[in-house]
Amino acid sequence: PQRLKQIREDIACLIRQGRGREDSLAFHYMPAHPQLSEVQIMHITNYLLSQWGENEVSYNLKEVRIQLESCPSQTRKSAKGS
């Protein structure tokens, strides 16, 4: 639950862009989901909050849009470059 609070500002980008490398077996790997709409991402984040958020305020579409607009570049590192 504490970790969910820490990533609230980045969760929409994490869902859209993923984390880690595709060839990585790292524990913190999460695949990207670029096909999801802003509304779908909002519903996923609100589900996460309802399950593990300890009464966190729900995400709204405006908050998700702002996060997605400010996501870092989606440039992936090559397997050799990291």
Coordinates of C-alpha atoms in Angstrom, one line a residue:
P1 CA 0.0 0.0 0.0
Q2 CA 2.8 2.5 0.8
R3 CA 4.4 1.7 -2.5
L4 CA 1.2 2.5 -4.3
K5 CA 1.2 6.0 -2.7
Q6 CA 4.8 6.5 -3.9
I7 CA 4.0 5.7 -7.5
R8 CA 0.7 7.6 -7.8
E9 CA 2.2 10.3 -9.8
D10 CA 3.7 7.8 -12.3
I11 CA 1.1 5.0 -12.5
A12 CA -0.5 6.1 -15.8
C13 CA 2.9 6.2 -17.5
L14 CA 3.9 2.9 -16.0
I15 CA 0.8 1.2 -17.4
R16 CA 1.2 2.8 -20.8
Q17 CA 5.0 2.5 -21.2
G18 CA 5.8 -0.5 -19.0
R19 CA 9.1 -0.8 -17.1
G20 CA 12.2 -2.8 -17.6
R21 CA 13.5 -4.5 -20.8
E22 CA 11.5 -7.0 -22.8
D23 CA 14.4 -9.5 -22.5
S24 CA 14.7 -8.9 -18.8
L25 CA 13.7 -11.4 -16.1
A26 CA 14.0 -8.7 -13.5
F27 CA 11.5 -8.7 -10.7
H28 CA 10.3 -5.2 -11.5
Y29 CA 9.5 -5.8 -15.2
M30 CA 6.1 -4.8 -16.4
P31 CA 5.1 -4.9 -20.1
A32 CA 3.9 -1.8 -21.9
H33 CA 0.2 -1.4 -22.8
P34 CA 0.2 1.4 -25.5
Q35 CA -3.1 0.2 -26.9
L36 CA -5.1 1.1 -23.7
S37 CA -7.2 4.2 -23.8
E38 CA -7.0 7.0 -21.2
V39 CA -10.3 5.8 -19.8
Q40 CA -9.1 2.2 -19.5
I41 CA -6.0 3.3 -17.7
M42 CA -8.1 5.4 -15.4
H43 CA -10.2 2.3 -14.6
I44 CA -7.1 0.2 -13.9
T45 CA -5.6 2.8 -11.6
N46 CA -8.9 3.1 -9.7
Y47 CA -9.1 -0.7 -9.4
L48 CA -5.6 -0.7 -7.9
L49 CA -6.5 2.0 -5.5
S50 CA -9.7 0.3 -4.4
Q51 CA -7.8 -2.9 -3.7
W52 CA -4.6 -1.6 -2.1
G53 CA -4.9 2.2 -1.8
E54 CA -6.0 2.6 1.8
N55 CA -8.8 5.1 1.0
E56 CA -6.8 7.1 -1.6
V57 CA -8.8 9.5 -3.7
S58 CA -9.8 8.0 -7.1
Y59 CA -8.1 9.0 -10.3
N60 CA -10.1 11.2 -12.7
L61 CA -9.7 11.4 -16.4
K62 CA -8.0 14.8 -16.2
E63 CA -5.3 13.5 -13.8
V64 CA -4.6 10.5 -16.1
R65 CA -4.4 12.8 -19.2
I66 CA -1.9 15.1 -17.4
Q67 CA 0.3 12.2 -16.4
L68 CA 0.3 10.7 -19.9
E69 CA 1.2 14.0 -21.5
S70 CA 4.2 14.3 -19.2
C71 CA 5.5 10.8 -19.5
P72 CA 9.2 10.5 -20.2
S73 CA 10.3 9.6 -23.7
Q74 CA 9.4 6.0 -24.7
T75 CA 12.9 5.4 -26.0
R76 CA 13.9 1.9 -25.0
K77 CA 17.5 1.0 -24.2
S78 CA 19.0 -1.7 -26.3
A79 CA 20.0 -4.9 -24.5
K80 CA 23.7 -4.0 -25.0
G81 CA 23.3 -0.4 -23.9
S82 CA 22.2 -1.0 -20.3

